[in-house]
PDB file of C-alpha atoms in Angstrom:
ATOM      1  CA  UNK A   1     -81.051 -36.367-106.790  1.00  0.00           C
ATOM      2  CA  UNK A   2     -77.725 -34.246-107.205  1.00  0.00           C
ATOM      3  CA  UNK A   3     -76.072 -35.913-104.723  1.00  0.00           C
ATOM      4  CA  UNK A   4     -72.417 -36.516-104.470  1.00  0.00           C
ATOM      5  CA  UNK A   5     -70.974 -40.148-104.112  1.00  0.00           C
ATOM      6  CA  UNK A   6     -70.598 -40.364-100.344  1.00  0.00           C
ATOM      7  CA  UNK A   7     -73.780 -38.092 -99.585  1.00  0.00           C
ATOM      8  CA  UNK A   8     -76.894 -39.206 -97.663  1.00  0.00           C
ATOM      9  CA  UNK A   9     -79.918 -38.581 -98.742  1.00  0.00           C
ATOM     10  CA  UNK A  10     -80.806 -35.752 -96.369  1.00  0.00           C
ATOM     11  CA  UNK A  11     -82.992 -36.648 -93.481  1.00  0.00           C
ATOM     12  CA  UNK A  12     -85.497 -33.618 -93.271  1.00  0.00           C
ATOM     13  CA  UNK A  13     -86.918 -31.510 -95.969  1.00  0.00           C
ATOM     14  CA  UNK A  14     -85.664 -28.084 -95.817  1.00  0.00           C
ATOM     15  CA  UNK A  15     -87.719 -25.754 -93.670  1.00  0.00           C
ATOM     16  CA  UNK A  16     -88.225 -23.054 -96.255  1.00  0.00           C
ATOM     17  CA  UNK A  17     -90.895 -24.530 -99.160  1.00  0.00           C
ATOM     18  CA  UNK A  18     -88.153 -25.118-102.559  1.00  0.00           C
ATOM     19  CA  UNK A  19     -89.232 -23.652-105.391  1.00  0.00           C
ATOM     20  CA  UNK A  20     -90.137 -27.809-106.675  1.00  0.00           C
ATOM     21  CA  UNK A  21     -92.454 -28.741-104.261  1.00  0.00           C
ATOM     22  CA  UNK A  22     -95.224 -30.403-105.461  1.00  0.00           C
ATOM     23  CA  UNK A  23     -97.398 -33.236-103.885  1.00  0.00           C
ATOM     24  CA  UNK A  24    -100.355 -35.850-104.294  1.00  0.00           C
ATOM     25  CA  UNK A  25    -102.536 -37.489-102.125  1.00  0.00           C
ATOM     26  CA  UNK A  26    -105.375 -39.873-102.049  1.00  0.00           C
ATOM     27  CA  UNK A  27    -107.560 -39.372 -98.886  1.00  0.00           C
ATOM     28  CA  UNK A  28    -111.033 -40.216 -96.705  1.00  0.00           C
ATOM     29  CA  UNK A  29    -113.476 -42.514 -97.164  1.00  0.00           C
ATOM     30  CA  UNK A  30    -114.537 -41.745-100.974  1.00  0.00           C
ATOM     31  CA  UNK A  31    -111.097 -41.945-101.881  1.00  0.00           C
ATOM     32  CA  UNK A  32    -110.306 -38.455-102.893  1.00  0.00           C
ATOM     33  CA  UNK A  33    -107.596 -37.953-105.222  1.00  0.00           C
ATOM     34  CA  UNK A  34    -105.542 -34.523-105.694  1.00  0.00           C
ATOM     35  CA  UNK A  35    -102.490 -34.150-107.630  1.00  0.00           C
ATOM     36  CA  UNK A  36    -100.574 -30.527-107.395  1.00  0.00           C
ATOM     37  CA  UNK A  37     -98.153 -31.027-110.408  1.00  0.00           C
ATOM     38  CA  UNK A  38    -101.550 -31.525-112.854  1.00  0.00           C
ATOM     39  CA  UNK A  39    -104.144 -29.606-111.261  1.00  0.00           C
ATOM     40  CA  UNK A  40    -106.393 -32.691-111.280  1.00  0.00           C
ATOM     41  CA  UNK A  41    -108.741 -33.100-108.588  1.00  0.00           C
ATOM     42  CA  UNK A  42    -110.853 -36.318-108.576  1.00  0.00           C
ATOM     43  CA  UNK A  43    -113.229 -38.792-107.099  1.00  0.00           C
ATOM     44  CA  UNK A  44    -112.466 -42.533-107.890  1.00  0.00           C
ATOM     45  CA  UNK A  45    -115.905 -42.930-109.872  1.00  0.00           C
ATOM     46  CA  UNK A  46    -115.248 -42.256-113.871  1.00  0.00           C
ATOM     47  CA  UNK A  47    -114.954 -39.065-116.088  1.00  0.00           C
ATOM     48  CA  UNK A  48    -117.518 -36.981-114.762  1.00  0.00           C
ATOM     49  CA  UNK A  49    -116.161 -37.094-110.998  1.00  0.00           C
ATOM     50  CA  UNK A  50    -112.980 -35.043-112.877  1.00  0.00           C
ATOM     51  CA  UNK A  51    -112.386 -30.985-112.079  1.00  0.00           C
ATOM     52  CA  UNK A  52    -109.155 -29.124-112.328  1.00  0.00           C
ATOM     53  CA  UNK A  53    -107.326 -26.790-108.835  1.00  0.00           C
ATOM     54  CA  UNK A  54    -104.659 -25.051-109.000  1.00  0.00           C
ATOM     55  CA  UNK A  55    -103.730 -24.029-105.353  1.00  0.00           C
ATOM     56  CA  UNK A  56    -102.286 -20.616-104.766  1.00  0.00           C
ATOM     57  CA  UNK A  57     -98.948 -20.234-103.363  1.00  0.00           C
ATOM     58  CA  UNK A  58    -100.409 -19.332 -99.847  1.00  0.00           C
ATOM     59  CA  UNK A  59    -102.150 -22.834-100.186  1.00  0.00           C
ATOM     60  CA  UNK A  60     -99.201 -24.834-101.123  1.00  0.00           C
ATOM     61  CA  UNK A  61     -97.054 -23.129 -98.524  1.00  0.00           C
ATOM     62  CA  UNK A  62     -99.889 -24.234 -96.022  1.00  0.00           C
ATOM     63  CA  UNK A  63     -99.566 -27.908 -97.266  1.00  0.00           C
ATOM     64  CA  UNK A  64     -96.130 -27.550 -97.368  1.00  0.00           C
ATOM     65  CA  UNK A  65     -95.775 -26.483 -93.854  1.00  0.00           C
ATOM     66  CA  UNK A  66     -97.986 -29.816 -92.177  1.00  0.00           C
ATOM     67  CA  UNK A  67     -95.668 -31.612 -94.207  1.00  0.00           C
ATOM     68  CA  UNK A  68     -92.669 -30.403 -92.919  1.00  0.00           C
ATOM     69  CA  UNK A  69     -93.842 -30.803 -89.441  1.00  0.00           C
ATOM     70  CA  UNK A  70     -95.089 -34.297 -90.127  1.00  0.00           C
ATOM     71  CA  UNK A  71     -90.974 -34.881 -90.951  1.00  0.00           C
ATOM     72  CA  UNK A  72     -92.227 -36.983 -93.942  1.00  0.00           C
ATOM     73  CA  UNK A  73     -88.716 -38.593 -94.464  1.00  0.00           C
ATOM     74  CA  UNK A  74     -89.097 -40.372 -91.474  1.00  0.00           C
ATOM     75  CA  UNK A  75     -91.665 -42.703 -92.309  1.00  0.00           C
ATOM     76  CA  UNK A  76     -91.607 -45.844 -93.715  1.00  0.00           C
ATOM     77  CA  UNK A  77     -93.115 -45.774 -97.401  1.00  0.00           C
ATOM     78  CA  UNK A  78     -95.943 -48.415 -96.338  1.00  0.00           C
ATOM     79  CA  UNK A  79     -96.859 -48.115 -92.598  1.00  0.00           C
ATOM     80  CA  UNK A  80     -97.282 -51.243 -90.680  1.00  0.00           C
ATOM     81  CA  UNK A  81    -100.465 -53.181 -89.997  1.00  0.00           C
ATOM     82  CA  UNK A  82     -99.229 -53.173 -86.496  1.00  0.00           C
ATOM     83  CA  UNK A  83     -99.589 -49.604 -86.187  1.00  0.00           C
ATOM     84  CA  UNK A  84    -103.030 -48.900 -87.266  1.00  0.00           C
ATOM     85  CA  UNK A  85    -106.585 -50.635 -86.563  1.00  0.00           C
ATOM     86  CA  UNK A  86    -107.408 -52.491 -90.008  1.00  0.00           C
ATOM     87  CA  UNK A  87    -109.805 -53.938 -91.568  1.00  0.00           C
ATOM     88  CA  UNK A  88    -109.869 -56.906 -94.192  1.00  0.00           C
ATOM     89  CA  UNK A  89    -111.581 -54.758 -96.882  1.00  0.00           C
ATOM     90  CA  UNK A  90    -113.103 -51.478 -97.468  1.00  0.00           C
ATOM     91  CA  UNK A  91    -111.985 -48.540 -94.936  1.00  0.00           C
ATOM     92  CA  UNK A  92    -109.728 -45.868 -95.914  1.00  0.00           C
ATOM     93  CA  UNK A  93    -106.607 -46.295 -97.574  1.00  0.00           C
ATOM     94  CA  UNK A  94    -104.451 -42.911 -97.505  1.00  0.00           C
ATOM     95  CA  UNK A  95    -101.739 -41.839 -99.750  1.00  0.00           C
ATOM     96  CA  UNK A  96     -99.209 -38.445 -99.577  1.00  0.00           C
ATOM     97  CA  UNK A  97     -96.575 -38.172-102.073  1.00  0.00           C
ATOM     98  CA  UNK A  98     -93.983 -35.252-101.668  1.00  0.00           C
ATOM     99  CA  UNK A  99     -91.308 -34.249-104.416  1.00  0.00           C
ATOM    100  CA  UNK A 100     -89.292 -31.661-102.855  1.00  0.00           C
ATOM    101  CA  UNK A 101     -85.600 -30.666-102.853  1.00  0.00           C
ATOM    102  CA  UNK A 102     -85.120 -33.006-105.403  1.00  0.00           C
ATOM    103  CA  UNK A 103     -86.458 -35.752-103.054  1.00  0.00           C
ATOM    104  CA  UNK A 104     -89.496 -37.832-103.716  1.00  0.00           C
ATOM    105  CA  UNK A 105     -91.030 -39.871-100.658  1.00  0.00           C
ATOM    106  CA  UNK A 106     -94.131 -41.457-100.749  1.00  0.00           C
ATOM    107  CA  UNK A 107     -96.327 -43.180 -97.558  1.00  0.00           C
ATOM    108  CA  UNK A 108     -99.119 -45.345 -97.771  1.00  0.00           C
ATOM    109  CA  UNK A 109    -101.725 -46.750 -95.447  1.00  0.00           C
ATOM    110  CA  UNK A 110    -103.789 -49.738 -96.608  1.00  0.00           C
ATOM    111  CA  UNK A 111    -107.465 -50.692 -94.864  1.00  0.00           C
ATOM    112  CA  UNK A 112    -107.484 -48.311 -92.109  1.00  0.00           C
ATOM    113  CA  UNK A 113    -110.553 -48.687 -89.646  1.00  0.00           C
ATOM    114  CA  UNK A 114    -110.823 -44.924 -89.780  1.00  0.00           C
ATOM    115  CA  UNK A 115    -109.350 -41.258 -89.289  1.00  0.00           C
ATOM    116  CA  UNK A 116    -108.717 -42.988 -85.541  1.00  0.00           C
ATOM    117  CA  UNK A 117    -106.920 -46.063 -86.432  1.00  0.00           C
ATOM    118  CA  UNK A 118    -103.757 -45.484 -85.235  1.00  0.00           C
ATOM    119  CA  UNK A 119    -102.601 -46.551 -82.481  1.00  0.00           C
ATOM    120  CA  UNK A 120     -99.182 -45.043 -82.168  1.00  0.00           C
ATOM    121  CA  UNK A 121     -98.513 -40.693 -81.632  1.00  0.00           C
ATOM    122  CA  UNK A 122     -96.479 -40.771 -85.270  1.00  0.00           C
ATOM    123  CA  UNK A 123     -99.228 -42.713 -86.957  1.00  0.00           C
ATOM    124  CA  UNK A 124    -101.926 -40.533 -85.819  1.00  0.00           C
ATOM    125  CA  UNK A 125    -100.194 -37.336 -87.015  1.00  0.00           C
ATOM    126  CA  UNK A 126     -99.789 -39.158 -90.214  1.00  0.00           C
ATOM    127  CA  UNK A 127    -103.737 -39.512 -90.099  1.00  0.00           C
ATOM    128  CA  UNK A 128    -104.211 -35.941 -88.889  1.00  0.00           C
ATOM    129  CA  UNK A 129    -101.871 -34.672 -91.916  1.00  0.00           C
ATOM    130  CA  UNK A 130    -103.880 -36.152 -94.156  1.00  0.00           C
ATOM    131  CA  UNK A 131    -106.926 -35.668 -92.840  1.00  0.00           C
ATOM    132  CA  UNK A 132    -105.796 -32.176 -92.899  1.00  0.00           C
ATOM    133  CA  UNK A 133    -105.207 -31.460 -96.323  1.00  0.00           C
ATOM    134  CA  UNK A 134    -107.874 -33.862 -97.740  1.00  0.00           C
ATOM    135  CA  UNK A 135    -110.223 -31.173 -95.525  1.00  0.00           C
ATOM    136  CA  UNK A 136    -108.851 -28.459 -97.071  1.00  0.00           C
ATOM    137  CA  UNK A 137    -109.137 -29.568-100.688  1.00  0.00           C
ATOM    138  CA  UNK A 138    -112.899 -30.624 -99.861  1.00  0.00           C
ATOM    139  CA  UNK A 139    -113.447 -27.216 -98.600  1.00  0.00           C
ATOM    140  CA  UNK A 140    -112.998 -25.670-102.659  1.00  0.00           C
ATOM    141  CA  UNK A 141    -116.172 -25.123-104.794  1.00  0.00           C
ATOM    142  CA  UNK A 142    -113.999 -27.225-107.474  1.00  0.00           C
ATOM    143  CA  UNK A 143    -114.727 -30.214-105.093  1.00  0.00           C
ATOM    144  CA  UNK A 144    -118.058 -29.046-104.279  1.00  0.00           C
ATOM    145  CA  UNK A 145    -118.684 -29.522-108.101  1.00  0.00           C
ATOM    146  CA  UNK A 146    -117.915 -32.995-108.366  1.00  0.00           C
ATOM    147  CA  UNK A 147    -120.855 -35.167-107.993  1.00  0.00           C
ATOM    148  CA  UNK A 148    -121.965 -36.909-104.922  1.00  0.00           C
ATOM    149  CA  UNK A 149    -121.010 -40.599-104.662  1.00  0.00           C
ATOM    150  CA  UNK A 150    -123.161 -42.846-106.312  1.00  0.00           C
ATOM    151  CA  UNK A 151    -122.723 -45.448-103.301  1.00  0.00           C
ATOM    152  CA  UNK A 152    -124.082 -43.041-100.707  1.00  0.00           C
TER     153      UNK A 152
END
């Protein structure tokens, strides 16, 4: 991570966006999947759910920017059941994986009741972050290509 021996891993990503940001996420209830590095925007339901984004800069600066404010590095990398309504199956399960600075950090949510689960300020804008950029990918015609869900 090009630390020296001694150094912390830093606690906060750097304000400005580094030129090796890149991210992934898997969001909402059908399980949206978007990874920056590849381009490869997907629903969880075989080949044909499949399309390819590439997100301008402008875009990736705005994701960039709700992640920085989320402070990312502050989380735990699976929140606790004790912090979010659950449920014992189903219900969405969130994902947001950063690589930035030469950092990688990864949090995960498992069964959520929904977008309002949490019960806690920090989990909630966890939610809303995600939430936030699974809207914005949703928003594309790439995703508006993608077949509806065959369980709806």
């Amino acid at each position: 991570s090009g630390l020296f021996a001694g150094e912390e891993e830093p606690s906060k990503l750097p304000e400005k966006m580094p030129a090796d940001f890149t991210f992934s996420i898997k969001w909402g209830n059908e399980n949206g999947n978007y990874d920056a590095s590849t381009g490869v925007l997907k629903k969880p339901y075989g080949d044909k759910y499949v399309t390819n984004y590439v997100m301008s800069q402008e875009e990736l600066e705005t994701v960039y920017s709700l992640i920085y404010d989320l402070d990312i590095l502050s989380y735990e990398d699976e929140l606790s059941e004790l912090d979010y309504q659950q449920v014992s199956c189903g219900g969405l399960s969130l994902l947001l994986s950063v690589k930035a600075d030469g950092i990688t950090k990864t949090v995960s949510v498992k069964y959520a009741y929904g977008w309002y689960a949490g019960k806690t300020d920090r989990v909630r804008k966890y939610f809303n972050t995600v939430k936030a950029i699974g809207d914005m990918l949703e928003a594309t015609d790439e995703w508006h290509t993608l077949p509806p869900s065959p369980y709806l």
